[in-house]
XYZ file of C-alpha atoms in Angstrom:
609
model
C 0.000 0.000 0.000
C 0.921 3.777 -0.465
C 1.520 5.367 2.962
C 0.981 8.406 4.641
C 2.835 8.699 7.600
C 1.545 10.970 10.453
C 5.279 12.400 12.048
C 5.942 14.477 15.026
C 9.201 13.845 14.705
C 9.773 11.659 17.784
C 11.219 8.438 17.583
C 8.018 6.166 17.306
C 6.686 7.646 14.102
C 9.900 7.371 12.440
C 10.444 4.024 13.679
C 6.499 3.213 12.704
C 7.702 4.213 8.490
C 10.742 1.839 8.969
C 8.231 -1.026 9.766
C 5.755 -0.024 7.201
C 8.361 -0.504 4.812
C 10.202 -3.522 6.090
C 6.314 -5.212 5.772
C 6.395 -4.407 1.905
C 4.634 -0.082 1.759
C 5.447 2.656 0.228
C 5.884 5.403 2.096
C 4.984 8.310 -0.014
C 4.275 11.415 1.732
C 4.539 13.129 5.521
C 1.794 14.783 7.228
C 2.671 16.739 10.459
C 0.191 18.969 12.556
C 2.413 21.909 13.994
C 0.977 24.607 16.676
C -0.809 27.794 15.201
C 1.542 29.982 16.547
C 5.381 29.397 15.638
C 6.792 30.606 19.074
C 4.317 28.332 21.037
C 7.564 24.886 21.607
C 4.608 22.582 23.103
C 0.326 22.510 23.283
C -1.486 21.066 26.174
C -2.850 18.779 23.998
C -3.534 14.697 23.919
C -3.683 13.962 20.832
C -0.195 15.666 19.294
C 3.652 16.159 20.086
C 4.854 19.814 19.133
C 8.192 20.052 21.130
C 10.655 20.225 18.019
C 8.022 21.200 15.353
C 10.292 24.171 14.260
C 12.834 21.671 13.111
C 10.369 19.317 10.850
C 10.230 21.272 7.540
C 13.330 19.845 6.664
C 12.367 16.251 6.673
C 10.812 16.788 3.694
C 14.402 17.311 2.571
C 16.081 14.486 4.399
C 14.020 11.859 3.769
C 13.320 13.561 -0.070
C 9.082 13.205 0.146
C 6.563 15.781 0.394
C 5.792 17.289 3.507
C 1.465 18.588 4.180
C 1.213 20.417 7.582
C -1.776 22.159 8.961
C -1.289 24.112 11.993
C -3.794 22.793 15.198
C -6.639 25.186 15.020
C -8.979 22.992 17.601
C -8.543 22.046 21.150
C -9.351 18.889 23.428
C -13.154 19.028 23.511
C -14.189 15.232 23.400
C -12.583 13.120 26.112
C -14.170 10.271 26.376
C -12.050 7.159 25.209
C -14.024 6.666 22.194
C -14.155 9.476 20.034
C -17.381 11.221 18.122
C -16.925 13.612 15.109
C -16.917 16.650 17.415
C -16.293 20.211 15.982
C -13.510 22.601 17.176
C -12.028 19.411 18.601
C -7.907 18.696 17.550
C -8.624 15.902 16.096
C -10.718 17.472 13.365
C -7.799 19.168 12.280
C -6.303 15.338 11.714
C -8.726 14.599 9.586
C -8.924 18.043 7.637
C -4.573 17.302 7.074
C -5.113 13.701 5.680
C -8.255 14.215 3.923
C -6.078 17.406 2.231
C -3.296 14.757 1.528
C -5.196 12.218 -0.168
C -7.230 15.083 -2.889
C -3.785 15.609 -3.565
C -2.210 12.029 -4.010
C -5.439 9.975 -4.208
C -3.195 6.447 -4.614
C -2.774 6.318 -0.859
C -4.645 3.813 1.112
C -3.053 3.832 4.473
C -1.675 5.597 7.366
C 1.194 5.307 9.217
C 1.502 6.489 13.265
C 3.649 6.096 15.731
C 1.048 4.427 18.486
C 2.707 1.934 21.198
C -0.365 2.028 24.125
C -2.185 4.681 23.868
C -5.984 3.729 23.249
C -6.823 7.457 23.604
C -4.470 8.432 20.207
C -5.134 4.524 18.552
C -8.922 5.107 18.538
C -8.758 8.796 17.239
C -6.534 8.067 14.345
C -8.570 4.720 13.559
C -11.458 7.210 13.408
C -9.923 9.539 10.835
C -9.004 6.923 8.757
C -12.380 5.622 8.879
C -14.096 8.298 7.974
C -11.388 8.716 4.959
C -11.592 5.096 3.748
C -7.941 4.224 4.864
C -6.588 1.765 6.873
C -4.423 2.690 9.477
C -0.865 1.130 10.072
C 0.258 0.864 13.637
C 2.931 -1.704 13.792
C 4.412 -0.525 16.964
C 1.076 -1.297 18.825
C 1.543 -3.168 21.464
C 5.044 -4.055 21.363
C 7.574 -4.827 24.639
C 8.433 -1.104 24.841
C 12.655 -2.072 26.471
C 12.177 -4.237 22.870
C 11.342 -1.265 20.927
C 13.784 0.961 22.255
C 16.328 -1.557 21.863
C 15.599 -2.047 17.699
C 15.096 1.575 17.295
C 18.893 2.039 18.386
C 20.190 -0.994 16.657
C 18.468 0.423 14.169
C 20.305 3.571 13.835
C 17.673 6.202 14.961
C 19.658 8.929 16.007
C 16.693 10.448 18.813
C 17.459 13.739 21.369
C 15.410 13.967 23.976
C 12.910 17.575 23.666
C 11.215 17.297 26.642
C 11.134 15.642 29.894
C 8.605 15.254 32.652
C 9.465 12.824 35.246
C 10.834 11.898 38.621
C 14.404 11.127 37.615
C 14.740 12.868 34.475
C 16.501 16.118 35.254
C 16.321 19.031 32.380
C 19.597 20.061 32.732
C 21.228 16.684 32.482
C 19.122 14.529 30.559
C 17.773 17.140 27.923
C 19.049 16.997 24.166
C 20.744 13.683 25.130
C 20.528 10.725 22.713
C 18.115 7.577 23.341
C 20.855 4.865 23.329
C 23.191 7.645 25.622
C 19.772 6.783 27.991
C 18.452 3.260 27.596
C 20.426 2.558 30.831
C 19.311 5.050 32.858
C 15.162 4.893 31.313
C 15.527 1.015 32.403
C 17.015 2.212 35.730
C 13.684 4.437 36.137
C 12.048 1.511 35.129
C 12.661 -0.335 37.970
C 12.674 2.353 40.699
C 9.580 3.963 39.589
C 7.620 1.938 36.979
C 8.239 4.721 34.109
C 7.749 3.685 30.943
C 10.620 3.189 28.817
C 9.352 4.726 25.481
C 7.896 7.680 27.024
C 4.270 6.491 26.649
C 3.291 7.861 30.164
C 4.416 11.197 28.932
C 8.091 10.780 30.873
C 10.101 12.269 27.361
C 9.648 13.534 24.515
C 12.349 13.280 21.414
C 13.334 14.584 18.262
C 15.028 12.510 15.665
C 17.987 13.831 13.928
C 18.925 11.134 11.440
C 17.833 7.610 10.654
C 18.054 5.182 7.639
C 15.134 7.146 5.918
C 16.792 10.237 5.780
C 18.621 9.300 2.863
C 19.900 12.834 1.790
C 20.691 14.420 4.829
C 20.938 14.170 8.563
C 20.066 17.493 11.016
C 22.440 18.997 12.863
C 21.246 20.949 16.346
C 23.668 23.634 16.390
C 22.025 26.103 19.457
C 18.947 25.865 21.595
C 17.713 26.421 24.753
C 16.140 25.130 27.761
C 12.748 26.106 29.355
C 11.601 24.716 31.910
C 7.646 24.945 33.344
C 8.093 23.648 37.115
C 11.871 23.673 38.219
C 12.382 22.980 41.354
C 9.731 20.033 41.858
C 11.067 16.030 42.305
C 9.592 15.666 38.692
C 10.783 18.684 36.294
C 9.472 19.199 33.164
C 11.734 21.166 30.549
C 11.402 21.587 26.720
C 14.106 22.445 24.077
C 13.289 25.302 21.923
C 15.442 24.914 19.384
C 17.488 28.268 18.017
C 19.553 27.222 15.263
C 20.323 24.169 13.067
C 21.225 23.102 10.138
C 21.122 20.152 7.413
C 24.453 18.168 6.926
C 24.388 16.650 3.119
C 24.798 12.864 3.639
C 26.925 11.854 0.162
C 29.679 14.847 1.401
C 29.757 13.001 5.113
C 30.253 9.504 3.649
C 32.743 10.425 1.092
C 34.977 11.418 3.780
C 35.351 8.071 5.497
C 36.557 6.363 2.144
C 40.187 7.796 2.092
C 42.910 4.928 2.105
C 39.423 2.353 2.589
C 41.966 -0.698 1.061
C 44.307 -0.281 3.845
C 42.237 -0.308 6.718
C 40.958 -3.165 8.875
C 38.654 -2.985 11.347
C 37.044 -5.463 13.912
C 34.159 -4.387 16.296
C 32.364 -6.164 19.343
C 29.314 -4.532 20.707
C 27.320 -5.849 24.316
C 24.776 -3.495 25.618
C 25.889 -0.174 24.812
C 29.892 -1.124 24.852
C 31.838 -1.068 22.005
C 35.107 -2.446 21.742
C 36.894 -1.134 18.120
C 40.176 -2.309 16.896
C 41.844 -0.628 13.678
C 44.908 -1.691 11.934
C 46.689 -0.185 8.927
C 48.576 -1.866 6.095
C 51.853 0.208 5.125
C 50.897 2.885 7.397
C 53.208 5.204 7.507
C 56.601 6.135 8.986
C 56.584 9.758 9.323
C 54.797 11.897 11.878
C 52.697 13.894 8.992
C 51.895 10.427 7.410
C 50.981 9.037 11.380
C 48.107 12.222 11.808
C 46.669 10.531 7.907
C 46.324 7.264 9.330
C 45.117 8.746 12.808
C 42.216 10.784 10.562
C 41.350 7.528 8.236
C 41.082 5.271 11.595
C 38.741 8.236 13.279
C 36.640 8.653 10.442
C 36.168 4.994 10.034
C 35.391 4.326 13.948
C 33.182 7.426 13.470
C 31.139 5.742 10.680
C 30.914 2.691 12.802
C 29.440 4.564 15.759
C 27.016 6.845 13.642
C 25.666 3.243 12.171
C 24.581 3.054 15.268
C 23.351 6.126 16.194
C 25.619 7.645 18.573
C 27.946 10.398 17.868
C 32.021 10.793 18.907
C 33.752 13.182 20.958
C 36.465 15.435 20.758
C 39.475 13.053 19.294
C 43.446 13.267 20.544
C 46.174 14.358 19.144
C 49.265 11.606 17.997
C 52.733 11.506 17.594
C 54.737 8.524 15.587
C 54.155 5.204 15.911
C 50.961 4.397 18.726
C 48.228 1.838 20.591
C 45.569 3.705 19.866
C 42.666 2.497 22.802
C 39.181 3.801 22.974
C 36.243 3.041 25.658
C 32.998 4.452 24.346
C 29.707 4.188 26.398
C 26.659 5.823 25.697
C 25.644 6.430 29.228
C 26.675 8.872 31.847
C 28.342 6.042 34.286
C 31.568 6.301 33.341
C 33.737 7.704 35.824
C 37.186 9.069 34.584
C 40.392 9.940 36.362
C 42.322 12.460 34.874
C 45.146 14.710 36.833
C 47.638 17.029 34.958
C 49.302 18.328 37.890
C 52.785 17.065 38.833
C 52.150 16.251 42.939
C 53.647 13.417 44.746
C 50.369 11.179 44.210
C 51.089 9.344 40.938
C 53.098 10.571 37.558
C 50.518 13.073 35.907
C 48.988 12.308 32.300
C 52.231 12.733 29.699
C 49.527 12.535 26.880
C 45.936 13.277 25.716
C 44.747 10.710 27.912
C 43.623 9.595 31.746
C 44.844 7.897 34.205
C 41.892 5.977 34.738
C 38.270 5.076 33.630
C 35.667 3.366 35.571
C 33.101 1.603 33.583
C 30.613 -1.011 34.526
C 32.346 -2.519 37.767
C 35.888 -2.394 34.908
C 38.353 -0.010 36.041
C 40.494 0.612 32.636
C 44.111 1.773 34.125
C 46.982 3.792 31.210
C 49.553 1.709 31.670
C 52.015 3.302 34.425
C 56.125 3.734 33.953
C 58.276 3.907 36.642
C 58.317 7.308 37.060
C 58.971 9.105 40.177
C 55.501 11.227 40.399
C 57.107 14.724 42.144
C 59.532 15.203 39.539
C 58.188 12.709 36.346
C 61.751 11.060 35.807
C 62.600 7.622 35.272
C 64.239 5.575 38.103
C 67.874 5.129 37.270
C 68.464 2.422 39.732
C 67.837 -0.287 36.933
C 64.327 -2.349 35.398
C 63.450 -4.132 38.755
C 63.214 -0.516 40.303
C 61.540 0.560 37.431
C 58.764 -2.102 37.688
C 57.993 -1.269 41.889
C 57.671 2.149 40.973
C 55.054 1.618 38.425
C 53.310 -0.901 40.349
C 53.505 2.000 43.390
C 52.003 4.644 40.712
C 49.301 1.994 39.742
C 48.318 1.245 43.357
C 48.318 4.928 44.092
C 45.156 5.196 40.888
C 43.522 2.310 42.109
C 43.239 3.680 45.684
C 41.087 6.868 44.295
C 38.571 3.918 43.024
C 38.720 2.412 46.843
C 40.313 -0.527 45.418
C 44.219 -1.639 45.412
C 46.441 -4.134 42.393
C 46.667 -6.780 44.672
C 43.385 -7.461 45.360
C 41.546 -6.373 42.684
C 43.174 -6.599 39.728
C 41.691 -9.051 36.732
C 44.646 -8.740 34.097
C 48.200 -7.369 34.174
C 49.873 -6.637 31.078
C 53.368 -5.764 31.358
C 55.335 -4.430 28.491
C 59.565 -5.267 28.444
C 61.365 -3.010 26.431
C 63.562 -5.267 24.485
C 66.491 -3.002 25.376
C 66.100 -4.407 28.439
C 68.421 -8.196 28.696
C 66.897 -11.183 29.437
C 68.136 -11.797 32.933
C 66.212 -8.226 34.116
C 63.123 -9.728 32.383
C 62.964 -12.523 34.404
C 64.364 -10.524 37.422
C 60.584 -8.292 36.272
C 58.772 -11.376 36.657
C 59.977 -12.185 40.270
C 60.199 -8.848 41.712
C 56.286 -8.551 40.375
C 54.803 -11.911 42.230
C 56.855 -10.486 45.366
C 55.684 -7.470 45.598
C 51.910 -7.901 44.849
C 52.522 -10.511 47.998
C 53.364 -7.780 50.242
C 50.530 -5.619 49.168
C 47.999 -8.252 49.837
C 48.993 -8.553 53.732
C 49.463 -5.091 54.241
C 45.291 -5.060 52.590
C 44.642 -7.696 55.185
C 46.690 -5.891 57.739
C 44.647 -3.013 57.330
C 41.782 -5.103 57.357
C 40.188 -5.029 53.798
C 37.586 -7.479 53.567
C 37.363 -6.790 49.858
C 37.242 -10.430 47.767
C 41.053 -11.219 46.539
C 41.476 -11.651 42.995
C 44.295 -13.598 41.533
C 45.079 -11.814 38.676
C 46.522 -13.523 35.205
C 49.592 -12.001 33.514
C 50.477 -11.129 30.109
C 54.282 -10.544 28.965
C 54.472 -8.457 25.748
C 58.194 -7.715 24.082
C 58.443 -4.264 22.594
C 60.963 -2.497 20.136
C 60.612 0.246 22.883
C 58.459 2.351 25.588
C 57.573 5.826 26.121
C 60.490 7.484 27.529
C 62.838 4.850 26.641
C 61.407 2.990 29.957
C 62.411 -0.578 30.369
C 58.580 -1.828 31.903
C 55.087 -0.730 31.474
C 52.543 -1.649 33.766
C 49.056 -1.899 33.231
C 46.639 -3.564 35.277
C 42.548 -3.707 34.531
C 40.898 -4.105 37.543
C 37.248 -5.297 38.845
C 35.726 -2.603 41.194
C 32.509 -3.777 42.346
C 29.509 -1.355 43.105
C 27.933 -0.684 46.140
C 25.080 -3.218 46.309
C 22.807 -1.501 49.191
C 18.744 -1.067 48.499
C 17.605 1.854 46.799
C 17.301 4.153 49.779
C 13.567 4.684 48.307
C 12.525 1.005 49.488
C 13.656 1.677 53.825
C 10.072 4.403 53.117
C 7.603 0.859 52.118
C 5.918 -1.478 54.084
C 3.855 -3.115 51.888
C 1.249 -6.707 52.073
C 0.040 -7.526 48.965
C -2.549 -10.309 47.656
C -2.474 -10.865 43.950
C -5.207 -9.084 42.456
C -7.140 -8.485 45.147
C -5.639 -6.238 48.147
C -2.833 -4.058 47.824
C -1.760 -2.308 50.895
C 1.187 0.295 51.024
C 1.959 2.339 54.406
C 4.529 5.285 53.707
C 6.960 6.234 56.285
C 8.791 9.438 55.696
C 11.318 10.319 58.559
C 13.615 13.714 59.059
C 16.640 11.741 56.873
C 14.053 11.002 53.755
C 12.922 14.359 53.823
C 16.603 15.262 53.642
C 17.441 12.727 51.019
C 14.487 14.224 48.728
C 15.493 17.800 49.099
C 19.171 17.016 48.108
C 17.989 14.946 45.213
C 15.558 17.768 43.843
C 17.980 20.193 44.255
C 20.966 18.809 43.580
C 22.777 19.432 46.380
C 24.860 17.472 48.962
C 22.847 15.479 51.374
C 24.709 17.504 54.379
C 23.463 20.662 52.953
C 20.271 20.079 53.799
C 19.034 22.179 56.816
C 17.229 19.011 58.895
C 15.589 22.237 60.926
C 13.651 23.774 58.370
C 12.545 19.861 56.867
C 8.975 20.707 57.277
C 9.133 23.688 55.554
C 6.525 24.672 52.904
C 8.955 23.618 50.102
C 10.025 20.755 51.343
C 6.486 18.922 52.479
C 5.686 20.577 48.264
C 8.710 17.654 47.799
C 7.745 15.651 50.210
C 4.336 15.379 48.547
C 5.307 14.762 44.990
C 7.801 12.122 46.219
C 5.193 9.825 48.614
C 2.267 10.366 45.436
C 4.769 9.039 42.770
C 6.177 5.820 44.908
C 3.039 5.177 45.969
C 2.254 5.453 42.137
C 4.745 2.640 41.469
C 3.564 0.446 43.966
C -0.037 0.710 42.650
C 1.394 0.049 39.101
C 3.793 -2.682 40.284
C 1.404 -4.994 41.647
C -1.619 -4.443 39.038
C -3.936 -1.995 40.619
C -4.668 1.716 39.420
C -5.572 4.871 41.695
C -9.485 3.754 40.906
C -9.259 0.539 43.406
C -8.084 2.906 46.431
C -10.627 2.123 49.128
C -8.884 4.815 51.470
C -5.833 7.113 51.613
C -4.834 8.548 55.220
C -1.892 10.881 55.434
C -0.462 11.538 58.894
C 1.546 13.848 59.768
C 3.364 15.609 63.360
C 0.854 18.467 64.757
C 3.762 20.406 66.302
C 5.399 20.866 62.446
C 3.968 23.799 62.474
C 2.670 23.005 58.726
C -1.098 23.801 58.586
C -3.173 20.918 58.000
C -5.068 23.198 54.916
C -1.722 23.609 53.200
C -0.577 20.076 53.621
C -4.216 19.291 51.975
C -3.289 21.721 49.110
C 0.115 20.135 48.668
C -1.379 16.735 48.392
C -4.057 17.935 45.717
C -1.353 19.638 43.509
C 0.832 16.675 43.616
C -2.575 14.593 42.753
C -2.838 16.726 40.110
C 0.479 17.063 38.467
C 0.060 13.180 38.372
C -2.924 13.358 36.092
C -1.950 15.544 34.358
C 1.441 13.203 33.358
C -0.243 10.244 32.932
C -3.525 9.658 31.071
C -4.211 6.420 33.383
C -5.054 8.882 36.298
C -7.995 10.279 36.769
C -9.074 13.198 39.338
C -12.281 13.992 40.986
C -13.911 16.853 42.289
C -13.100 15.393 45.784
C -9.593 14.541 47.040
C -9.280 10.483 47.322
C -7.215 11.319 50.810
């Protein structure tokens, strides 16, 4: 069938045209409804997503297919599940954009959307087409949603988030970000708080940038800003307004990636969102001028692997002659990287574009360390054994700023001999190494580490020559495990539940929670927190978003929605000195900011509590 496809320009309705066409369509035009005034970023509407809408005139461009818009003249008037032809409502202006779009290309039969749960949207677009004669295609209806997100990033959509409006999702950090940069931490939410992954409760909002339909260009977000519409409260919400972009012409990106393509070989594992990329050159070359050429060819090439994925690189080092050229590339915000340029008596500071350190999933990735006296970054000149208990010193002294130490926690050594260095010191290497790990794992257990001990394996590697003409190069990888307490979230629940029948949750908030929300809110240090002024006004406004959105999850959790509550008591200290009126008030907003969120909710005249 010829296809319509209804875009917003989030992630779903893109995703939705790359399943009409995998099942055999045509996708043949766009249709996009688009606020009636152009300064307006976002409408309180139900029906359509307008964060981003200044950016969607060019994927008429991108994707090279022509664009209809209408801008929204109606409002939300029916809002009832099942919808009735109902003037001046939004959805009129649906079917005034479609029925517009087939006059002008009367081969199409069918309409593509974006729809994963919504019955609310399903029902009004099943509606339109009805009344039109077309069938509507909805292929992501349905679907696992941590499945969908995990195909639309294989997949190469390349998706910012434009808005977000949940507990966990903070404007400033999580705005403009990439999907597969935050399929980690929406998975996290997941769990703590029953979001839902794709956004479908109204958590995010995104904008897709490039994707395997945009065939002649990708978009570039060059400048925008922030707004936000309730800083301040445990669940944000912030928009992007975009203020400048621009296209980026997709036959000039690729040609630059096939310089020297016959002498370059490349291998590439991938396991969640961790890529591990190896390039080698044939013939590279010998001079330093000829060394940046093969630098920019293997960039450009792990670059193009990356963007096949969706995810973009970041600023790229510098190199001089002949190099190991390492990268660890995550597309989450745990990594945790240790990097010191000032000479101090600690370790020997970074000598290159690189850290000393990075901490990644439980890994801690260690540069390999010389023997290098830290205070004044010269080699030992007592010989290679001395060489070798400096460096281990150095990489004990990196591994103690992750709360771990080499002989206990290290998985791998790899030590590189120079082979300027005769055979009798290598061995001497070997030996003074086992010795002096020994020593370090009963001074641990001296100091009373209860840390499990690794044994670690070792690797030997013969080299023409090291950095600094060094004889030995340590460097150890080491396994730092994370702290495994409860989500401090889960010491407020008691809970006694019978499946599908009783479901009963008793909050208890204490002095230290109220502290622990108002750091987390306002991103602050836990100590900062005045514990004197807890019940103030803005906190208990905290206080009462946080108890209505766990108790939220635990109604979602366990199968139940806001409709089975049989009763809701809220107790609280009389000497807080917080009126029981405003408390009331604080309770009713946070009820309503709920509703307001998520479509499943539903408010009364009269509070439920």
């Amino acid at each position: 069938m010829k296809v319509v496809a209804l875009v917003s320009g989030g992630k779903d309705s893109c995703y939705a045209m790359m399943k009409c066409i995998e099942y055999g369509h045509e996708i043949v035009a766009l249709a996009n409804l688009m606020p009636a005034d152009d300064s307006v970023d976002e409408l309180d509407s139900f029906m359509y997503q307008t964060v981003g809408h200044q950016i969607i005139a060019s994927y008429a461009e991108c994707m090279g297919l022509p664009l209809f818009r209408r801008r929204i003249q109606g409002s939300t008037r029916h809002q009832t599940l099942n919808y009735k032809t109902t003037p001046g409502d939004e959805v009129e202006d649906m079917f005034v954009l479609l029925n517009e779009v087939k006059r002008q290309i009367p081969s199409i039969t069918a309409v593509s959307s974006g729809a994963i749960a919504s019955d609310y949207q399903r029902l009004r677009v099943e509606s339109v087409c009805s009344r039109l004669g077309l069938v509507s295609l909805a292929y992501l209806w349905k679907q696992d949603q941590s499945l969908l997100l995990h195909e639309m990033i294989t997949n190469r959509i390349w998706a910012i988030t434009v808005k977000v409006a949940a507990i966990g999702l903070v404007p400033s950090k999580h705005l403009g970000k990439g999907i597969a940069f935050l399929n980690t931490h929406l998975h996290k939410l997941k769990e703590l708080y029953g979001i839902n992954v794709c956004g479908e409760g109204g958590e995010y909002e995104t904008l897709t940038l490039d994707c395997p339909l945009f065939g002649n260009a990708r978009i570039v977000l060059d400048e925008f800003q922030i707004v936000l519409h309730s800083p301040g409260s445990i669940a944000s919400v912030g928009v992007i307004h975009p203020l400048a972009f621009h296209l980026e012409n997709k036959e000039t990106a690729i040609s630059l990636i096939e310089v020297r393509d016959d002498i370059i070989y490349i291998s590439r594992t991938k396991k969640d969102n961790i890529f591990s990329i190896c390039c080698w050159l044939q013939d590279s070359c010998k001079n330093s001028a000829g060394s940046h050429e093969d630098l920019a060819t293997v960039l450009k090439h792990i670059e193009s692997q990356l963007t096949g994925y969706g995810f973009r690189m970041g600023a790229c080092p510098r190199v001089w002659g002949k190099l190991i050229l390492k990268f660890l590339w995550q597309s989450d915000n745990s990594k945790n990287v240790l990097h010191v340029q000032s000479i101090s008596s600690w370790a020997p500071s970074c000598i290159g574009p690189y850290s000393q350190a990075t901490l990644h999933k439980e890994i801690l990735h260690m540069a390999g360390q010389l023997g290098l006296d830290p205070a004044t970054m010269t080699l030992c000149n007592e010989g290679p054994s001395a060489e070798l208990e400096q460096a281990l010193e150095n990489s004990e002294a990196v591994a103690n700023v992750f709360n771990c130490s080499i002989s206990t926690s290290t998985i791998v050594f790899t030590i590189y001999c120079s082979a300027n260095t005769p055979l009798p010191e290598r061995l001497e290497i070997q030996e003074k190494q086992d010795c002096f790990l020994e020593q370090m794992r009963l001074l641990q257990l001296e100091y009373g580490s209860k840390c499990k001990i690794l044994y670690p394996i070792f690797l030997y590697v013969l080299v023409p020559d090291l950095p600094k003409r060094a004889s030995v190069e340590v460097k150890p990888i080491l396994f730092v495990p994370e702290d495994t307490e409860t989500a401090w979230h889960d010491s407020c629940i008691q809970k006694c539940v019978v499946s599908g029948k009783i479901c009963a949750v008793i909050l208890s908030i204490t002095e230290d929670h109220v502290a622990k929300i108002g750091s987390e809110s306002l991103g602050v240090n836990e100590k900062d927190v005045d514990r004197h002024n807890s019940v103030s006004k803005g906190n208990m406004e905290r206080v009462s978003r946080f108890c209505v959105y766990l108790l939220d999850k635990g109604i979602i959790e366990n199968g139940f929605s806001w409709e089975d509550t049989m009763n809701l008591r809220i107790y609280f200290p009389t000497n807080s000195g917080i009126q029981m009126e405003t408390l009331s008030l604080l309770f009713k907003n946070a009820m309503n900011e709920l509703a307001e969120m998520d479509q499943r909710v539903q408010i009364g005249k009269e509070p439920i509590f």
